[in-house]
Each structure stands twice: as C-alpha cells, then as structure tokens.
CSV table of C-alpha atoms in Angstrom, one decimal:
chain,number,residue,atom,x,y,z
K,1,UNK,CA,1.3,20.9,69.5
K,2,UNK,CA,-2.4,20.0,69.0
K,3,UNK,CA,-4.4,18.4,72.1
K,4,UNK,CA,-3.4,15.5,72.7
K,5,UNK,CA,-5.8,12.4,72.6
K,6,UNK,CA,-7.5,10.8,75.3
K,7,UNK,CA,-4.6,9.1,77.3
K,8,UNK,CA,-4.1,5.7,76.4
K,9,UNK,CA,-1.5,2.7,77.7
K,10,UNK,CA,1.3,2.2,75.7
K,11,UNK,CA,4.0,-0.6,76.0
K,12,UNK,CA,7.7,0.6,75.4
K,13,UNK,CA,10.2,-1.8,74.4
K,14,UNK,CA,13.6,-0.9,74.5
K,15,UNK,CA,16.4,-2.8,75.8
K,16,UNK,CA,18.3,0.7,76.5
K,17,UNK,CA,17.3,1.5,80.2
K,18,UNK,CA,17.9,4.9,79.8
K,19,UNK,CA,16.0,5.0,77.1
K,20,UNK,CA,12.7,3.4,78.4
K,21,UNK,CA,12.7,5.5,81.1
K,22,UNK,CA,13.0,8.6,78.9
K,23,UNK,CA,10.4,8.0,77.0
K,24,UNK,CA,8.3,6.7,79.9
K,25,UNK,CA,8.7,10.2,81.2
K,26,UNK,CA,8.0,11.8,78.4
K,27,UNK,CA,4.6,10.0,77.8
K,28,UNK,CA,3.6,10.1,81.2
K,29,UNK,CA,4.1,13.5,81.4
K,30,UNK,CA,0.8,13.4,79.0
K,31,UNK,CA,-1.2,11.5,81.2
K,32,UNK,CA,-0.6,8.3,79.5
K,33,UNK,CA,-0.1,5.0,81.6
K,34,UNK,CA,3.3,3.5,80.3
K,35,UNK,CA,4.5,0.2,80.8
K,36,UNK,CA,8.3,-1.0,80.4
K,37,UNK,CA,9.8,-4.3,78.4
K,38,UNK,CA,13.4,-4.6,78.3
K,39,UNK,CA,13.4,-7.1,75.6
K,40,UNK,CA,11.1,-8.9,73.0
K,41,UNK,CA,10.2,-11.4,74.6
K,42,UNK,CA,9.3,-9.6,77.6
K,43,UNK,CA,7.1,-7.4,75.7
K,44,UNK,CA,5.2,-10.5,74.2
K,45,UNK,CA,4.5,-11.3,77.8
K,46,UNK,CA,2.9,-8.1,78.2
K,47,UNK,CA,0.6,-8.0,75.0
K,48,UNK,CA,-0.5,-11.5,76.4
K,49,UNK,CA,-1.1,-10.5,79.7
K,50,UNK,CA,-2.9,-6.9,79.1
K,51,UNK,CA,-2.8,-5.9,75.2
K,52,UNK,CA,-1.5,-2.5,75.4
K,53,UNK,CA,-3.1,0.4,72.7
K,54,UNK,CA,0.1,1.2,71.4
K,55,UNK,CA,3.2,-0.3,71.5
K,56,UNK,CA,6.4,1.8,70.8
K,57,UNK,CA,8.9,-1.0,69.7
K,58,UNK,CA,13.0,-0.8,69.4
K,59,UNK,CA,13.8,-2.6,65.8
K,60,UNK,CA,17.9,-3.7,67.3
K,61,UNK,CA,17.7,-5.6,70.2
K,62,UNK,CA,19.5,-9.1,71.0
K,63,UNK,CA,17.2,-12.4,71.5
K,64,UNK,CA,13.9,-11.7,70.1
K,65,UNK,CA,14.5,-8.4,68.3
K,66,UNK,CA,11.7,-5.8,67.1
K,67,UNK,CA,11.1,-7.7,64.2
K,68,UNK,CA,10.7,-11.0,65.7
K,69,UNK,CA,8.3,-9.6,68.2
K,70,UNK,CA,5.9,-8.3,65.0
K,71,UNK,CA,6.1,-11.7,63.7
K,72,UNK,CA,4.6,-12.8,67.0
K,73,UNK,CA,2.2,-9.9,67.2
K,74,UNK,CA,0.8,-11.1,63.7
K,75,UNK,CA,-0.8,-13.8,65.5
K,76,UNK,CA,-3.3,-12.1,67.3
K,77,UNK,CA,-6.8,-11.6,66.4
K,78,UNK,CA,-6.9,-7.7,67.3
K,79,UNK,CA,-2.4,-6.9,67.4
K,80,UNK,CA,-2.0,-3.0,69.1
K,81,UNK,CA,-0.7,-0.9,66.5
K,82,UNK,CA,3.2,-0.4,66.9
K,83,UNK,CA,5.6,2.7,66.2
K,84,UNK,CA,9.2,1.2,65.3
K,85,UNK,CA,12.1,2.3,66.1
K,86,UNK,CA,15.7,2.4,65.1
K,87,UNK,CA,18.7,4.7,64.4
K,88,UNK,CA,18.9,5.1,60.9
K,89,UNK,CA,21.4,2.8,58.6
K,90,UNK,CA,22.8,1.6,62.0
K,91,UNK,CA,21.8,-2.6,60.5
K,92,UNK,CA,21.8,-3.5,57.1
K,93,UNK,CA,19.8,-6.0,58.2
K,94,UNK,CA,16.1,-4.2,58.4
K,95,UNK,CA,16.0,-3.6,55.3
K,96,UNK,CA,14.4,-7.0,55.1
K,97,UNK,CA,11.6,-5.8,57.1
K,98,UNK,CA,11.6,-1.8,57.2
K,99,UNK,CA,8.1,-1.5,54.9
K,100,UNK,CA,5.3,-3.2,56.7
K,101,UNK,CA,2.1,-3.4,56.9
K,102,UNK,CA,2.0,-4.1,60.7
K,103,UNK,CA,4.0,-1.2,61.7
K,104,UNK,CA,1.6,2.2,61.8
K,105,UNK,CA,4.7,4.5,62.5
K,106,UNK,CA,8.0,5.6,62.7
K,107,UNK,CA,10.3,7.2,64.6
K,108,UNK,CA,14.6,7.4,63.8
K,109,UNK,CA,16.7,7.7,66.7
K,110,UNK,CA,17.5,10.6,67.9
K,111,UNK,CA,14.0,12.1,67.9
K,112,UNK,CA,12.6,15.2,70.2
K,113,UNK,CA,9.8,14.7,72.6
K,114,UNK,CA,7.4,16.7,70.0
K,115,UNK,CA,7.8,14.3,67.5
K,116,UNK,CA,7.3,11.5,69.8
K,117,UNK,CA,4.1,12.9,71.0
K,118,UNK,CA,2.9,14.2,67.9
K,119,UNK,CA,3.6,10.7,66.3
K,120,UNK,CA,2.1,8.5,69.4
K,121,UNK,CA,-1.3,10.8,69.1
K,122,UNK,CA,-1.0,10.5,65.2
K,123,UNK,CA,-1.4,6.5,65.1
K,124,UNK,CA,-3.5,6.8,68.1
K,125,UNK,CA,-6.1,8.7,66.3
K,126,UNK,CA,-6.1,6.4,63.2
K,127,UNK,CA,-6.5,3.4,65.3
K,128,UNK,CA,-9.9,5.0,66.6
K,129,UNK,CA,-11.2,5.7,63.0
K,130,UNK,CA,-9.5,9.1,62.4
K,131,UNK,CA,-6.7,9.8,60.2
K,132,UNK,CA,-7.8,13.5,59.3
K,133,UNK,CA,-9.0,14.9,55.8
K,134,UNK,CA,-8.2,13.0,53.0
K,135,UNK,CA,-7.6,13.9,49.0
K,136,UNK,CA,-11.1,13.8,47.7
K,137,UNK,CA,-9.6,12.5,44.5
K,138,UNK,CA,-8.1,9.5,46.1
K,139,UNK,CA,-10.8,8.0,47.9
K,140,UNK,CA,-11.4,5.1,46.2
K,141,UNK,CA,-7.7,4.5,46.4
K,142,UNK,CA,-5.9,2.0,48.7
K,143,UNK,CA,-4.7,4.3,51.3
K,144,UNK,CA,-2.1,3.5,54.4
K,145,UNK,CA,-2.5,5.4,57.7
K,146,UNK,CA,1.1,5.4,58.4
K,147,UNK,CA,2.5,8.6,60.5
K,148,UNK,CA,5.7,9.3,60.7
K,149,UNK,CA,7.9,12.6,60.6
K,150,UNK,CA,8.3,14.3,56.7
K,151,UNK,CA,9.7,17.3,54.9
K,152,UNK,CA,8.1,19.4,52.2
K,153,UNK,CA,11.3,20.5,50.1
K,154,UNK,CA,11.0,22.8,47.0
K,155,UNK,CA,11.2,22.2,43.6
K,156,UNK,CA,15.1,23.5,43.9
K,157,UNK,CA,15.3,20.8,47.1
K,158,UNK,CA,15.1,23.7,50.0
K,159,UNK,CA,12.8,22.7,53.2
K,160,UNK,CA,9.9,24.5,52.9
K,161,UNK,CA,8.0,23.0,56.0
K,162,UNK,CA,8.7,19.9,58.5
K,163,UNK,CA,5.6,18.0,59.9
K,164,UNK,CA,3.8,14.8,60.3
K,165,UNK,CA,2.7,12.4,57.5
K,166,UNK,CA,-0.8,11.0,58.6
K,167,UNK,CA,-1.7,8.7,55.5
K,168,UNK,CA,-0.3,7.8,52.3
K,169,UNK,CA,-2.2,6.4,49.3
K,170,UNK,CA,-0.5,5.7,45.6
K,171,UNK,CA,-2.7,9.6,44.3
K,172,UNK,CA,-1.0,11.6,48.0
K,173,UNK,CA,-0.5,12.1,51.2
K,174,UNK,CA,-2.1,14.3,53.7
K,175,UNK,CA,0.3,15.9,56.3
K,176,UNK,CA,-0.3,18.4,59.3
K,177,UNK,CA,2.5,20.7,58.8
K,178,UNK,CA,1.9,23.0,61.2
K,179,UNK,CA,2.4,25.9,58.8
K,180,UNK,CA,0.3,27.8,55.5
K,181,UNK,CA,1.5,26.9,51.6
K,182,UNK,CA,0.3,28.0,48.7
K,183,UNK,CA,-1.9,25.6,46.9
K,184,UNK,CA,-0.8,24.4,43.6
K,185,UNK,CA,2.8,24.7,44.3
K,186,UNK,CA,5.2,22.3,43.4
K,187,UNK,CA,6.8,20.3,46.2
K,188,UNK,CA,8.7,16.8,47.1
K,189,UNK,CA,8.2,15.1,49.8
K,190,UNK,CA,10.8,13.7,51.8
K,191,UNK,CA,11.0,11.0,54.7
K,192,UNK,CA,13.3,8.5,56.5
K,193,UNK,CA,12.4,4.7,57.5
K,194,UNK,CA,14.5,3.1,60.2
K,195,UNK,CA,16.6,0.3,58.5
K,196,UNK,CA,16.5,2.0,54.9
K,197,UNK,CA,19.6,4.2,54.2
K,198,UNK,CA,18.0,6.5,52.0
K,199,UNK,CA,15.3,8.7,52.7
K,200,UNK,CA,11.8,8.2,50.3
K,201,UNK,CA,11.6,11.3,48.1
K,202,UNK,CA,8.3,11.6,46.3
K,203,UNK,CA,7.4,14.7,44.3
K,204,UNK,CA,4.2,16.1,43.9
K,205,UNK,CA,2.6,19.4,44.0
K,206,UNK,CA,0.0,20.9,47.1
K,207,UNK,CA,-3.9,20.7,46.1
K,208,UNK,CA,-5.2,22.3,49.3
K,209,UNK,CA,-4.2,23.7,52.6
K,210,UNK,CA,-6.1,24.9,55.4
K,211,UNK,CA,-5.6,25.0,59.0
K,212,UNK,CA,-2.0,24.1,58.6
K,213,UNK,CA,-2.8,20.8,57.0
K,214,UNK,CA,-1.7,19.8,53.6
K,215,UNK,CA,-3.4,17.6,50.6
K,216,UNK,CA,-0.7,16.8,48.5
K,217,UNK,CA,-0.8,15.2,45.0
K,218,UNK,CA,1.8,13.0,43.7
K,219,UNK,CA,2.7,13.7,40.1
K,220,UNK,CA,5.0,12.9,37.3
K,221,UNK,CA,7.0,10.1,39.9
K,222,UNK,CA,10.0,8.0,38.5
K,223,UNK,CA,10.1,4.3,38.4
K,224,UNK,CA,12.2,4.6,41.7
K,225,UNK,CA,10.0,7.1,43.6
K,226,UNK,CA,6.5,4.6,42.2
K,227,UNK,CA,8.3,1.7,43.7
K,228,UNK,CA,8.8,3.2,47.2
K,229,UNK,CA,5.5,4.2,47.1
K,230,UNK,CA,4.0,0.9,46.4
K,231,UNK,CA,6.0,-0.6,49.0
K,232,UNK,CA,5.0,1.9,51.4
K,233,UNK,CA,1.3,1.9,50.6
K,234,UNK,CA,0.6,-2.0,49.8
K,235,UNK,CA,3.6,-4.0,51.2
K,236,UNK,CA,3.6,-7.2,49.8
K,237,UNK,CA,4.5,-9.4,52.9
C-alpha cells in the first residue's frame, strides 16, 4: 500500500458497535484521529459541533439512516466528503439513492482493512486537489472523483487486475491497480455500488500504464453500460 496521506479526523457512523470500533482500530492504527456516531442523528451532531474531513457513513441504520444524514449534510456550505457503506443487495430500498453526487466513495460490506485504507486515502487526496493522472483526451470532460474498489476483467470476463477507481468521466477512468498491463488491450471494467444489485460493467480498452496506474478508455458501450455511466458521472439529483 502507498504512503498514506497526512492523518486526518474522520467520523464513523455505524450503528454496529463492533463495527465502529473495528474500523476505529483500523484507522487509528494510521495515525488518524477517529471519532464514533452510533446513529444519524448522532453523527449530525458531530459535523455541527467539529466538521470532521471524512466521514465514513453506514447506508442501513434505523431513525435517521445514511441517506437521511446526506440530506442533512447537503445543507452545509463546505459538507466533509463521505464514503458509504452498505452490504450489497441487503435493501432494495437504496437504490433510490445509491448514485450521488454527495457521496465520494464506496465501500460493500465485508471489506479488508487494505481497501478501507486505500479508499479513505483515495477520497482524501481528491478532496485536497489530487485525484492522480488523468486521460489527456478527456480533460475537457465532466469528470467525478469517486474512489471505490474495481476489477479489470478480459475481453473473455477473466480478472485480470483488482484495484482502486480514483475518477470516472463519460471518455474513462483512471485506476491504481497496483500491477503492469499492456497498453492498448481490451478490458471491462467492473464494480459494485452499495444498494444496486448488479455490479456496473463498462468496457473499454487500456491507453496507458505506468507505475502501476491505469488510463483506461471507454469504447463501443451499450445503451445500458452509457446509462450507468451517466448516472455515475453526472447524477441528476
């Protein structure tokens, strides 16, 4: 795993006790300060009292639930970015809210400490101005810092590589995959949103890769695959 970034606070909200204090450990254990919510409503009281820089945010709780709390979020002038979580398909009911444009990541249940760290540092990075290397063909284009955990799968569907999307934009994505493909290879890329039952498959083919990051190129998508992508990259909420 890279270096981490400079430690930051961040505000978990969980109303599993076990669970908070597991990932309390496990972000403590890279120097960050952590601080604990056991519902939604105690969380709000936190961002009000001390804005956090990250908040790491259960989607199923009962009262005010995850998305209830981003609704609240909305309404402040500078909201911490938030990393939702959920286990995957366990509510048909976050479908409603799954793609958004105030959530910066995304983590389904059960995850591993790597990916927890490597996702915390990703949207910790963007929110300071640094996403990483983007396509240079897609600059111009509305692009979505949104890190979460992705597959590179082969034309034939095999995994190829497993690593972190850092940004999205309607041309491709760049990913740190910690691993060396050959440019101009065809690929899809595969992910999972908490709340959406199917993962978002989107094929494309690798322009450039150095230093075990990847520029991919989306090409030739169906009208399915360019739906999930607009969703993803301009919600319309």
């Amino acid at each position: 795993m890279k270096e981490s970034a400079t430690p930051k606070v961040i505000l978990v909200v969980d109303d599993d006790e076990d669970m908070r204090g597991l990932l309390g450990a496990m972000l403590e254990s890279e120097g960050h300060t952590v601080r604990l919510a056991g519902s939604g409503k105690a969380a709000l009281g936190e961002v009000a009292t001390n804005s956090p820089d990250l908040v790491l945010l259960d989607l199923v709780m009962p009262g005010i639930d995850g998305w209830g709390v981003i609704e609240r979020l909305k309404e402040h002038a500078a909201p911490p970015p938030v990393i939702a979580m959920s286990g995957m398909g366990r509510d048909e009911a976050l479908r409603r809210g799954a793609v958004s444009r105030h959530i910066s990541g995304y983590l389904s249940k059960p995850f591993t400490r790597d990916v927890l760290l490597r996702t915390c540092d990703g949207v910790l990075r963007a929110a300071q101005g640094s996403p990483g290397v983007e396509l240079a063909n897609r600059r111009q284009q509305p692009r979505r810092d949104l890190v979460m955990q992705g597959t590179l799968l082969s034309k034939r569907g095999t995994p190829l590589a497993l690593g972190q999307i850092m940004n999205l934009s309607r041309g491709g994505a760049y990913l740190d995959i910690g691993a060396q493909l050959q440019p101009d290879t065809e690929v899809a890329l595969s992910f999972a949103i908490p709340g959406i039952q199917e993962p978002f498959r989107l094929s494309g083919r690798i322009r450039w890769c150095r230093d075990n990051q990847v520029g991919l190129a989306f090409a030739e998508l169906t009208p399915e695959e360019e739906d999930n992508l607009q969703q993803l990259v301009e919600p319309t909420e």
